[in-house]
PDB file of C-alpha atoms in Angstrom:
ATOM      1  CA  MET M  19      61.843 104.008 167.144  1.00  0.00           C
ATOM      2  CA  ILE M  20      61.734 101.483 164.306  1.00  0.00           C
ATOM      3  CA  LEU M  21      64.658 101.667 161.922  1.00  0.00           C
ATOM      4  CA  PRO M  22      64.237 100.656 158.292  1.00  0.00           C
ATOM      5  CA  LYS M  23      65.969  97.482 157.200  1.00  0.00           C
ATOM      6  CA  VAL M  24      69.071  98.280 155.204  1.00  0.00           C
ATOM      7  CA  GLU M  25      69.702  95.978 152.270  1.00  0.00           C
ATOM      8  CA  VAL M  26      72.735  96.382 150.085  1.00  0.00           C
ATOM      9  CA  LYS M  27      72.792  93.970 147.155  1.00  0.00           C
ATOM     10  CA  LYS M  28      74.704  95.969 144.573  1.00  0.00           C
ATOM     11  CA  ILE M  29      77.552  98.425 145.144  1.00  0.00           C
ATOM     12  CA  LEU M  30      78.922 100.808 142.533  1.00  0.00           C
ATOM     13  CA  TYR M  31      82.608 101.431 143.246  1.00  0.00           C
ATOM     14  CA  ALA M  32      83.826 104.502 141.309  1.00  0.00           C
ATOM     15  CA  THR M  33      87.589 104.757 140.878  1.00  0.00           C
ATOM     16  CA  ASP M  34      90.012 107.227 139.357  1.00  0.00           C
ATOM     17  CA  LEU M  35      92.882 104.784 140.100  1.00  0.00           C
ATOM     18  CA  SER M  36      94.228 107.120 142.799  1.00  0.00           C
ATOM     19  CA  GLU M  37      95.443 106.157 146.269  1.00  0.00           C
ATOM     20  CA  SER M  38      92.208 107.533 147.717  1.00  0.00           C
ATOM     21  CA  ALA M  39      90.133 105.336 145.391  1.00  0.00           C
ATOM     22  CA  ARG M  40      92.259 102.298 146.260  1.00  0.00           C
ATOM     23  CA  HIS M  41      91.620 102.972 149.945  1.00  0.00           C
ATOM     24  CA  ALA M  42      87.874 103.287 149.245  1.00  0.00           C
ATOM     25  CA  PHE M  43      87.895  99.864 147.562  1.00  0.00           C
ATOM     26  CA  ALA M  44      88.649  98.246 150.935  1.00  0.00           C
ATOM     27  CA  TYR M  45      85.362  99.709 152.191  1.00  0.00           C
ATOM     28  CA  ALA M  46      83.476  98.504 149.116  1.00  0.00           C
ATOM     29  CA  VAL M  47      84.827  94.968 149.581  1.00  0.00           C
ATOM     30  CA  SER M  48      84.133  94.987 153.316  1.00  0.00           C
ATOM     31  CA  LEU M  49      80.554  96.171 152.821  1.00  0.00           C
ATOM     32  CA  ALA M  50      79.989  93.723 149.974  1.00  0.00           C
ATOM     33  CA  ASN M  51      81.171  90.872 152.193  1.00  0.00           C
ATOM     34  CA  ALA M  52      79.031  92.028 155.128  1.00  0.00           C
ATOM     35  CA  TYR M  53      75.873  92.320 153.023  1.00  0.00           C
ATOM     36  CA  GLY M  54      76.536  89.592 150.471  1.00  0.00           C
ATOM     37  CA  ALA M  55      76.485  92.247 147.754  1.00  0.00           C
ATOM     38  CA  SER M  56      78.168  92.368 144.380  1.00  0.00           C
ATOM     39  CA  ILE M  57      80.446  95.185 143.234  1.00  0.00           C
ATOM     40  CA  THR M  58      80.398  96.969 139.897  1.00  0.00           C
ATOM     41  CA  ILE M  59      83.652  98.844 139.236  1.00  0.00           C
ATOM     42  CA  LEU M  60      83.419 102.078 137.236  1.00  0.00           C
ATOM     43  CA  HIS M  61      86.315 104.120 135.896  1.00  0.00           C
ATOM     44  CA  VAL M  62      85.599 107.293 133.942  1.00  0.00           C
ATOM     45  CA  LEU M  63      88.243 108.763 131.672  1.00  0.00           C
ATOM     46  CA  PHE M  64      87.805 112.438 132.447  1.00  0.00           C
ATOM     47  CA  ASN M  65      87.756 114.962 129.630  1.00  0.00           C
ATOM     48  CA  VAL M  66      89.209 118.304 130.702  1.00  0.00           C
ATOM     49  CA  PRO M  67      86.743 120.935 129.481  1.00  0.00           C
ATOM     50  CA  ASN M  68      88.075 123.509 127.022  1.00  0.00           C
ATOM     51  CA  VAL M  69      91.535 121.899 126.880  1.00  0.00           C
ATOM     52  CA  ASP M  70      91.397 121.853 123.070  1.00  0.00           C
ATOM     53  CA  SER M  71      90.583 125.532 122.754  1.00  0.00           C
ATOM     54  CA  ILE M  72      93.109 126.539 125.419  1.00  0.00           C
ATOM     55  CA  ALA M  73      95.932 124.493 123.878  1.00  0.00           C
ATOM     56  CA  ALA M  74      95.074 125.658 120.357  1.00  0.00           C
ATOM     57  CA  PHE M  75      95.121 129.276 121.541  1.00  0.00           C
ATOM     58  CA  TYR M  76      98.673 128.899 122.896  1.00  0.00           C
ATOM     59  CA  ILE M  77     100.311 126.708 120.259  1.00  0.00           C
ATOM     60  CA  GLY M  78      97.941 126.717 117.280  1.00  0.00           C
ATOM     61  CA  GLN M  79      95.322 124.171 116.224  1.00  0.00           C
ATOM     62  CA  GLU M  80      97.557 122.262 113.806  1.00  0.00           C
ATOM     63  CA  GLU M  81     100.368 121.819 116.331  1.00  0.00           C
ATOM     64  CA  TRP M  82      97.880 120.794 119.052  1.00  0.00           C
ATOM     65  CA  GLU M  83      96.355 118.134 116.758  1.00  0.00           C
ATOM     66  CA  LYS M  84      99.839 116.733 116.051  1.00  0.00           C
ATOM     67  CA  ILE M  85     100.624 116.558 119.777  1.00  0.00           C
ATOM     68  CA  LYS M  86      97.304 114.860 120.560  1.00  0.00           C
ATOM     69  CA  GLN M  87      97.824 112.278 117.809  1.00  0.00           C
ATOM     70  CA  ARG M  88     101.427 111.608 118.837  1.00  0.00           C
ATOM     71  CA  THR M  89     100.390 111.218 122.483  1.00  0.00           C
ATOM     72  CA  LEU M  90      97.514 108.924 121.551  1.00  0.00           C
ATOM     73  CA  ASP M  91      99.774 106.792 119.341  1.00  0.00           C
ATOM     74  CA  ASP M  92     102.481 106.584 122.027  1.00  0.00           C
ATOM     75  CA  ALA M  93      99.962 105.631 124.704  1.00  0.00           C
ATOM     76  CA  ARG M  94      98.343 103.039 122.474  1.00  0.00           C
ATOM     77  CA  GLN M  95     101.708 101.469 121.657  1.00  0.00           C
ATOM     78  CA  ALA M  96     102.969 101.557 125.239  1.00  0.00           C
ATOM     79  CA  LEU M  97      99.794 100.383 126.928  1.00  0.00           C
ATOM     80  CA  ILE M  98      97.649  98.410 124.556  1.00  0.00           C
ATOM     81  CA  GLY M  99      99.503  97.848 121.327  1.00  0.00           C
ATOM     82  CA  LYS M 100      96.995  97.216 118.575  1.00  0.00           C
ATOM     83  CA  LYS M 101      94.230  96.044 120.936  1.00  0.00           C
ATOM     84  CA  ARG M 102      90.960  97.891 121.320  1.00  0.00           C
ATOM     85  CA  GLU M 103      90.773 101.057 123.393  1.00  0.00           C
ATOM     86  CA  ASN M 104      90.700 100.864 127.234  1.00  0.00           C
ATOM     87  CA  VAL M 105      92.000  97.285 127.390  1.00  0.00           C
ATOM     88  CA  ALA M 106      94.918  98.306 129.615  1.00  0.00           C
ATOM     89  CA  ILE M 107      92.657  99.992 132.152  1.00  0.00           C
ATOM     90  CA  GLN M 108      90.274  97.027 131.987  1.00  0.00           C
ATOM     91  CA  GLU M 109      93.164  94.663 132.780  1.00  0.00           C
ATOM     92  CA  ILE M 110      94.432  96.893 135.590  1.00  0.00           C
ATOM     93  CA  LEU M 111      90.986  96.988 137.207  1.00  0.00           C
ATOM     94  CA  THR M 112      90.505  93.227 136.778  1.00  0.00           C
ATOM     95  CA  ARG M 113      93.861  92.434 138.379  1.00  0.00           C
ATOM     96  CA  PHE M 114      93.234  94.989 141.113  1.00  0.00           C
ATOM     97  CA  SER M 115      89.908  93.322 141.918  1.00  0.00           C
ATOM     98  CA  GLU M 116      91.452  89.834 141.873  1.00  0.00           C
ATOM     99  CA  THR M 117      94.346  90.907 144.118  1.00  0.00           C
ATOM    100  CA  ALA M 118      92.020  92.575 146.609  1.00  0.00           C
ATOM    101  CA  SER M 119      89.774  89.507 146.674  1.00  0.00           C
ATOM    102  CA  ALA M 120      92.739  87.207 147.267  1.00  0.00           C
ATOM    103  CA  ALA M 121      93.989  89.411 150.117  1.00  0.00           C
ATOM    104  CA  ALA M 122      90.592  89.625 151.829  1.00  0.00           C
ATOM    105  CA  GLU M 123      90.434  87.862 155.180  1.00  0.00           C
ATOM    106  CA  SER M 124      86.758  86.985 154.787  1.00  0.00           C
ATOM    107  CA  PRO M 125      84.976  85.512 151.757  1.00  0.00           C
ATOM    108  CA  ALA M 126      85.787  87.633 148.748  1.00  0.00           C
ATOM    109  CA  ALA M 127      83.220  90.028 147.347  1.00  0.00           C
ATOM    110  CA  ILE M 128      82.000  89.358 143.849  1.00  0.00           C
ATOM    111  CA  THR M 129      82.952  91.881 141.177  1.00  0.00           C
ATOM    112  CA  ASP M 130      80.200  91.400 138.635  1.00  0.00           C
ATOM    113  CA  GLU M 131      81.199  94.030 136.100  1.00  0.00           C
ATOM    114  CA  ILE M 132      83.976  96.454 135.200  1.00  0.00           C
ATOM    115  CA  ILE M 133      82.849  99.507 133.241  1.00  0.00           C
ATOM    116  CA  ILE M 134      85.025 102.134 131.568  1.00  0.00           C
ATOM    117  CA  LYS M 135      83.434 105.300 130.223  1.00  0.00           C
ATOM    118  CA  LYS M 136      84.666 108.615 128.841  1.00  0.00           C
ATOM    119  CA  GLY M 137      83.287 111.975 129.831  1.00  0.00           C
ATOM    120  CA  ASN M 138      81.969 113.619 132.958  1.00  0.00           C
ATOM    121  CA  PRO M 139      82.633 111.377 135.985  1.00  0.00           C
ATOM    122  CA  GLU M 140      79.718 112.738 138.020  1.00  0.00           C
ATOM    123  CA  GLU M 141      77.207 112.064 135.247  1.00  0.00           C
ATOM    124  CA  HIS M 142      78.495 108.559 134.535  1.00  0.00           C
ATOM    125  CA  ILE M 143      78.576 107.604 138.221  1.00  0.00           C
ATOM    126  CA  LEU M 144      74.980 108.682 138.745  1.00  0.00           C
ATOM    127  CA  GLN M 145      73.833 107.138 135.456  1.00  0.00           C
ATOM    128  CA  GLN M 146      75.502 103.776 136.078  1.00  0.00           C
ATOM    129  CA  ALA M 147      74.195 103.612 139.656  1.00  0.00           C
ATOM    130  CA  GLU M 148      70.658 104.151 138.398  1.00  0.00           C
ATOM    131  CA  GLU M 149      70.890 101.854 135.359  1.00  0.00           C
ATOM    132  CA  ARG M 150      72.292  99.000 137.442  1.00  0.00           C
ATOM    133  CA  ASN M 151      69.924  99.516 140.380  1.00  0.00           C
ATOM    134  CA  CYS M 152      72.788  99.982 142.818  1.00  0.00           C
ATOM    135  CA  ASP M 153      72.044 100.406 146.505  1.00  0.00           C
ATOM    136  CA  LEU M 154      75.270 102.227 147.395  1.00  0.00           C
ATOM    137  CA  ILE M 155      78.046 104.219 145.717  1.00  0.00           C
ATOM    138  CA  VAL M 156      81.552 103.967 147.195  1.00  0.00           C
ATOM    139  CA  MET M 157      84.275 106.343 146.055  1.00  0.00           C
ATOM    140  CA  GLY M 158      87.389 108.104 147.285  1.00  0.00           C
ATOM    141  CA  SER M 159      86.947 111.688 148.328  1.00  0.00           C
ATOM    142  CA  HIS M 160      90.214 113.032 146.893  1.00  0.00           C
ATOM    143  CA  GLY M 161      92.241 112.513 143.724  1.00  0.00           C
ATOM    144  CA  HIS M 162      95.993 112.712 143.252  1.00  0.00           C
ATOM    145  CA  GLY M 163      97.749 115.953 142.373  1.00  0.00           C
ATOM    146  CA  ALA M 164      96.355 119.478 142.506  1.00  0.00           C
ATOM    147  CA  LEU M 165      94.132 119.213 139.419  1.00  0.00           C
ATOM    148  CA  ALA M 166      92.855 115.757 140.320  1.00  0.00           C
ATOM    149  CA  GLU M 167      92.302 116.881 143.905  1.00  0.00           C
ATOM    150  CA  ALA M 168      90.042 119.656 142.680  1.00  0.00           C
ATOM    151  CA  VAL M 169      88.284 117.504 140.072  1.00  0.00           C
ATOM    152  CA  ILE M 170      87.782 114.343 142.151  1.00  0.00           C
ATOM    153  CA  GLY M 171      86.961 116.173 145.349  1.00  0.00           C
ATOM    154  CA  ASN M 172      84.475 118.206 143.358  1.00  0.00           C
ATOM    155  CA  THR M 173      83.105 115.018 141.743  1.00  0.00           C
ATOM    156  CA  ALA M 174      82.544 113.391 145.138  1.00  0.00           C
ATOM    157  CA  ARG M 175      80.717 116.502 146.383  1.00  0.00           C
ATOM    158  CA  LYS M 176      78.500 116.632 143.304  1.00  0.00           C
ATOM    159  CA  VAL M 177      77.682 112.934 143.493  1.00  0.00           C
ATOM    160  CA  LEU M 178      76.862 113.276 147.197  1.00  0.00           C
ATOM    161  CA  ARG M 179      74.544 116.205 146.439  1.00  0.00           C
ATOM    162  CA  ARG M 180      72.737 114.637 143.487  1.00  0.00           C
ATOM    163  CA  SER M 181      72.600 110.930 144.265  1.00  0.00           C
ATOM    164  CA  LYS M 182      69.272 109.299 145.067  1.00  0.00           C
ATOM    165  CA  ILE M 183      71.068 106.474 146.887  1.00  0.00           C
ATOM    166  CA  PRO M 184      73.588 106.542 149.748  1.00  0.00           C
ATOM    167  CA  VAL M 185      77.151 107.537 148.873  1.00  0.00           C
ATOM    168  CA  LEU M 186      80.188 106.601 150.928  1.00  0.00           C
ATOM    169  CA  ALA M 187      82.988 109.085 150.159  1.00  0.00           C
ATOM    170  CA  VAL M 188      86.110 107.646 151.787  1.00  0.00           C
ATOM    171  CA  PRO M 189      88.985 109.994 152.671  1.00  0.00           C
ATOM    172  CA  LEU M 190      92.555 108.812 152.927  1.00  0.00           C
ATOM    173  CA  PRO M 191      93.612 108.024 156.493  1.00  0.00           C
ATOM    174  CA  ARG M 192      95.146 110.968 158.290  1.00  0.00           C
ATOM    175  CA  ASP M 193      98.900 111.020 158.498  1.00  0.00           C
ATOM    176  CA  ASP M 194      99.868 111.329 162.168  1.00  0.00           C
ATOM    177  CA  ASN M 195     102.936 113.338 161.136  1.00  0.00           C
ATOM    178  CA  SER M 196     100.845 116.237 159.805  1.00  0.00           C
TER     179      SER M 196
END
């Protein structure tokens, strides 16, 4: 039997900044080092569908708009001051990549791009992988918390089902105490 030659030149690492995604990054770096590939980091700010209509139903549209604006203002002041949107996440991902590269035992993988998008994670992951001609998608298989667990686990399943390229969905290591 003749096996096809596997070439991995570009890896899309999708992260939700969870522990599972952090664990998956070790695999992305290891594979990038083994194949001499570059890594593109993607973080998608997830929009919860129907949250506006649900919140408005319970507390009224005007009150919901005030809460959203107050939360946005507080987050902007706490995280990014007067800088442009998503700068804090961009800095977190850059430092994360630099720290992981410095801690790597072998030559560090090259992170060629950090992308932050808003919307449906599944759609953005598949779109970015195609647009950037990625050979592999690496992502955690579980989020953090009950909602994130359902959303991220569901995202990983959808990406696995729809992707035209290989997907490595990395679970957290099993706790021996369970």
